[in-house]
């Protein structure tokens, strides 16, 4: 969304760390991180949910800096990747919800 009294649109964004190495204070090994990722995937969590849990609860900011590969690639290597991509899944879910909402609105408009 643009600014009210100027032309700019803003450049706010999160910045990735400059160094690609894991922090010196992080004492967890890459094998433990992979085990945690597989454990969360078996519970049915999506890759983005796994990343949020690892960041908030375990103090792992970037999985790629610790393990050398991304969460989805780790899941594919262990055969735990979702069948359809996560973004496509959420688009389908939104379309189904909109369709159900439209059907509900159609029924309500007939009753008026």
PDB file of C-alpha atoms in Angstrom:
ATOM      1  CA  UNK A   1       0.000   0.000   0.000  1.00  0.00           C
ATOM      2  CA  UNK A   2       1.321   3.412  -0.892  1.00  0.00           C
ATOM      3  CA  UNK A   3       2.060   6.359   1.345  1.00  0.00           C
ATOM      4  CA  UNK A   4      -0.573   9.004   1.866  1.00  0.00           C
ATOM      5  CA  UNK A   5       1.496  12.153   1.304  1.00  0.00           C
ATOM      6  CA  UNK A   6       4.368  10.882  -0.844  1.00  0.00           C
ATOM      7  CA  UNK A   7       5.058   8.594  -3.783  1.00  0.00           C
ATOM      8  CA  UNK A   8       6.980   5.832  -1.992  1.00  0.00           C
ATOM      9  CA  UNK A   9       5.694   2.395  -1.165  1.00  0.00           C
ATOM     10  CA  UNK A  10       8.223   1.584   1.566  1.00  0.00           C
ATOM     11  CA  UNK A  11      10.940  -1.046   1.627  1.00  0.00           C
ATOM     12  CA  UNK A  12      10.257  -2.823   4.892  1.00  0.00           C
ATOM     13  CA  UNK A  13      11.505  -6.400   4.882  1.00  0.00           C
ATOM     14  CA  UNK A  14      13.267  -8.824   7.154  1.00  0.00           C
ATOM     15  CA  UNK A  15      17.000  -9.028   6.571  1.00  0.00           C
ATOM     16  CA  UNK A  16      18.849 -12.343   6.443  1.00  0.00           C
ATOM     17  CA  UNK A  17      22.109 -12.558   8.369  1.00  0.00           C
ATOM     18  CA  UNK A  18      25.251 -11.765   6.406  1.00  0.00           C
ATOM     19  CA  UNK A  19      27.187 -14.813   7.600  1.00  0.00           C
ATOM     20  CA  UNK A  20      25.922 -18.181   6.418  1.00  0.00           C
ATOM     21  CA  UNK A  21      27.569 -20.104   9.260  1.00  0.00           C
ATOM     22  CA  UNK A  22      25.606 -21.196  12.328  1.00  0.00           C
ATOM     23  CA  UNK A  23      25.942 -18.946  15.396  1.00  0.00           C
ATOM     24  CA  UNK A  24      28.730 -19.795  17.827  1.00  0.00           C
ATOM     25  CA  UNK A  25      26.295 -20.073  20.754  1.00  0.00           C
ATOM     26  CA  UNK A  26      24.200 -22.762  19.020  1.00  0.00           C
ATOM     27  CA  UNK A  27      25.236 -26.137  20.436  1.00  0.00           C
ATOM     28  CA  UNK A  28      22.786 -28.414  18.575  1.00  0.00           C
ATOM     29  CA  UNK A  29      24.140 -30.633  15.801  1.00  0.00           C
ATOM     30  CA  UNK A  30      22.736 -30.870  12.299  1.00  0.00           C
ATOM     31  CA  UNK A  31      21.766 -34.505  12.931  1.00  0.00           C
ATOM     32  CA  UNK A  32      19.595 -33.435  15.890  1.00  0.00           C
ATOM     33  CA  UNK A  33      17.952 -30.732  13.787  1.00  0.00           C
ATOM     34  CA  UNK A  34      17.125 -33.263  11.054  1.00  0.00           C
ATOM     35  CA  UNK A  35      15.643 -35.629  13.646  1.00  0.00           C
ATOM     36  CA  UNK A  36      13.478 -32.799  14.999  1.00  0.00           C
ATOM     37  CA  UNK A  37      12.318 -31.909  11.480  1.00  0.00           C
ATOM     38  CA  UNK A  38      11.345 -35.525  10.774  1.00  0.00           C
ATOM     39  CA  UNK A  39       9.575 -35.797  14.132  1.00  0.00           C
ATOM     40  CA  UNK A  40       7.487 -32.682  13.441  1.00  0.00           C
ATOM     41  CA  UNK A  41       6.720 -33.820   9.875  1.00  0.00           C
ATOM     42  CA  UNK A  42       5.411 -37.152  11.166  1.00  0.00           C
ATOM     43  CA  UNK A  43       3.038 -35.177  13.401  1.00  0.00           C
ATOM     44  CA  UNK A  44       1.603 -33.617  10.231  1.00  0.00           C
ATOM     45  CA  UNK A  45       3.138 -30.133  10.343  1.00  0.00           C
ATOM     46  CA  UNK A  46       3.953 -28.211   7.176  1.00  0.00           C
ATOM     47  CA  UNK A  47       7.526 -27.060   6.423  1.00  0.00           C
ATOM     48  CA  UNK A  48       6.748 -23.456   7.373  1.00  0.00           C
ATOM     49  CA  UNK A  49       5.195 -24.549  10.681  1.00  0.00           C
ATOM     50  CA  UNK A  50       8.286 -26.660  11.373  1.00  0.00           C
ATOM     51  CA  UNK A  51      10.497 -23.628  10.712  1.00  0.00           C
ATOM     52  CA  UNK A  52       8.466 -21.457  13.090  1.00  0.00           C
ATOM     53  CA  UNK A  53       8.675 -24.064  15.872  1.00  0.00           C
ATOM     54  CA  UNK A  54      12.422 -24.511  15.394  1.00  0.00           C
ATOM     55  CA  UNK A  55      12.924 -20.746  15.445  1.00  0.00           C
ATOM     56  CA  UNK A  56      10.720 -19.976  18.457  1.00  0.00           C
ATOM     57  CA  UNK A  57      11.206 -23.027  20.682  1.00  0.00           C
ATOM     58  CA  UNK A  58      14.643 -24.379  19.779  1.00  0.00           C
ATOM     59  CA  UNK A  59      16.532 -21.179  18.887  1.00  0.00           C
ATOM     60  CA  UNK A  60      17.416 -22.250  15.344  1.00  0.00           C
ATOM     61  CA  UNK A  61      17.031 -19.108  13.225  1.00  0.00           C
ATOM     62  CA  UNK A  62      17.997 -20.574   9.845  1.00  0.00           C
ATOM     63  CA  UNK A  63      17.871 -24.342   9.331  1.00  0.00           C
ATOM     64  CA  UNK A  64      19.929 -23.997   6.170  1.00  0.00           C
ATOM     65  CA  UNK A  65      22.859 -22.448   8.044  1.00  0.00           C
ATOM     66  CA  UNK A  66      22.947 -25.362  10.516  1.00  0.00           C
ATOM     67  CA  UNK A  67      22.243 -28.344   8.255  1.00  0.00           C
ATOM     68  CA  UNK A  68      23.346 -27.062   4.857  1.00  0.00           C
ATOM     69  CA  UNK A  69      19.975 -27.799   3.245  1.00  0.00           C
ATOM     70  CA  UNK A  70      16.458 -26.434   3.477  1.00  0.00           C
ATOM     71  CA  UNK A  71      13.595 -28.018   5.432  1.00  0.00           C
ATOM     72  CA  UNK A  72      11.727 -29.253   2.356  1.00  0.00           C
ATOM     73  CA  UNK A  73      14.857 -30.889   0.906  1.00  0.00           C
ATOM     74  CA  UNK A  74      15.448 -32.685   4.211  1.00  0.00           C
ATOM     75  CA  UNK A  75      11.845 -33.900   4.144  1.00  0.00           C
ATOM     76  CA  UNK A  76      12.227 -35.100   0.535  1.00  0.00           C
ATOM     77  CA  UNK A  77      15.403 -36.985   1.448  1.00  0.00           C
ATOM     78  CA  UNK A  78      13.561 -38.813   4.228  1.00  0.00           C
ATOM     79  CA  UNK A  79      10.423 -39.374   2.119  1.00  0.00           C
ATOM     80  CA  UNK A  80       8.246 -37.117   4.285  1.00  0.00           C
ATOM     81  CA  UNK A  81       7.568 -34.277   1.835  1.00  0.00           C
ATOM     82  CA  UNK A  82       3.924 -33.293   1.281  1.00  0.00           C
ATOM     83  CA  UNK A  83       2.271 -34.583  -1.892  1.00  0.00           C
ATOM     84  CA  UNK A  84       1.305 -31.120  -3.128  1.00  0.00           C
ATOM     85  CA  UNK A  85       3.275 -27.906  -2.485  1.00  0.00           C
ATOM     86  CA  UNK A  86       2.293 -25.951   0.597  1.00  0.00           C
ATOM     87  CA  UNK A  87       1.347 -22.750  -1.256  1.00  0.00           C
ATOM     88  CA  UNK A  88      -0.888 -24.675  -3.679  1.00  0.00           C
ATOM     89  CA  UNK A  89      -2.513 -26.469  -0.736  1.00  0.00           C
ATOM     90  CA  UNK A  90      -3.401 -23.150   0.903  1.00  0.00           C
ATOM     91  CA  UNK A  91      -4.781 -21.757  -2.384  1.00  0.00           C
ATOM     92  CA  UNK A  92      -7.026 -24.811  -2.773  1.00  0.00           C
ATOM     93  CA  UNK A  93      -8.119 -24.496   0.848  1.00  0.00           C
ATOM     94  CA  UNK A  94      -9.006 -20.823   0.313  1.00  0.00           C
ATOM     95  CA  UNK A  95     -10.943 -21.610  -2.889  1.00  0.00           C
ATOM     96  CA  UNK A  96     -12.971 -24.300  -1.118  1.00  0.00           C
ATOM     97  CA  UNK A  97     -13.764 -21.897   1.731  1.00  0.00           C
ATOM     98  CA  UNK A  98     -14.836 -19.188  -0.733  1.00  0.00           C
ATOM     99  CA  UNK A  99     -17.035 -21.635  -2.605  1.00  0.00           C
ATOM    100  CA  UNK A 100     -18.715 -22.724   0.621  1.00  0.00           C
ATOM    101  CA  UNK A 101     -19.199 -19.066   1.573  1.00  0.00           C
ATOM    102  CA  UNK A 102     -20.771 -18.343  -1.835  1.00  0.00           C
ATOM    103  CA  UNK A 103     -23.181 -21.259  -1.483  1.00  0.00           C
ATOM    104  CA  UNK A 104     -24.149 -20.059   1.987  1.00  0.00           C
ATOM    105  CA  UNK A 105     -24.733 -16.511   0.692  1.00  0.00           C
ATOM    106  CA  UNK A 106     -26.870 -17.860  -2.149  1.00  0.00           C
ATOM    107  CA  UNK A 107     -29.100 -19.682   0.327  1.00  0.00           C
ATOM    108  CA  UNK A 108     -29.406 -16.599   2.533  1.00  0.00           C
ATOM    109  CA  UNK A 109     -30.276 -14.293  -0.372  1.00  0.00           C
ATOM    110  CA  UNK A 110     -33.173 -16.574  -1.375  1.00  0.00           C
ATOM    111  CA  UNK A 111     -34.713 -16.280   2.061  1.00  0.00           C
ATOM    112  CA  UNK A 112     -35.001 -12.475   1.851  1.00  0.00           C
TER     113      UNK A 112
END
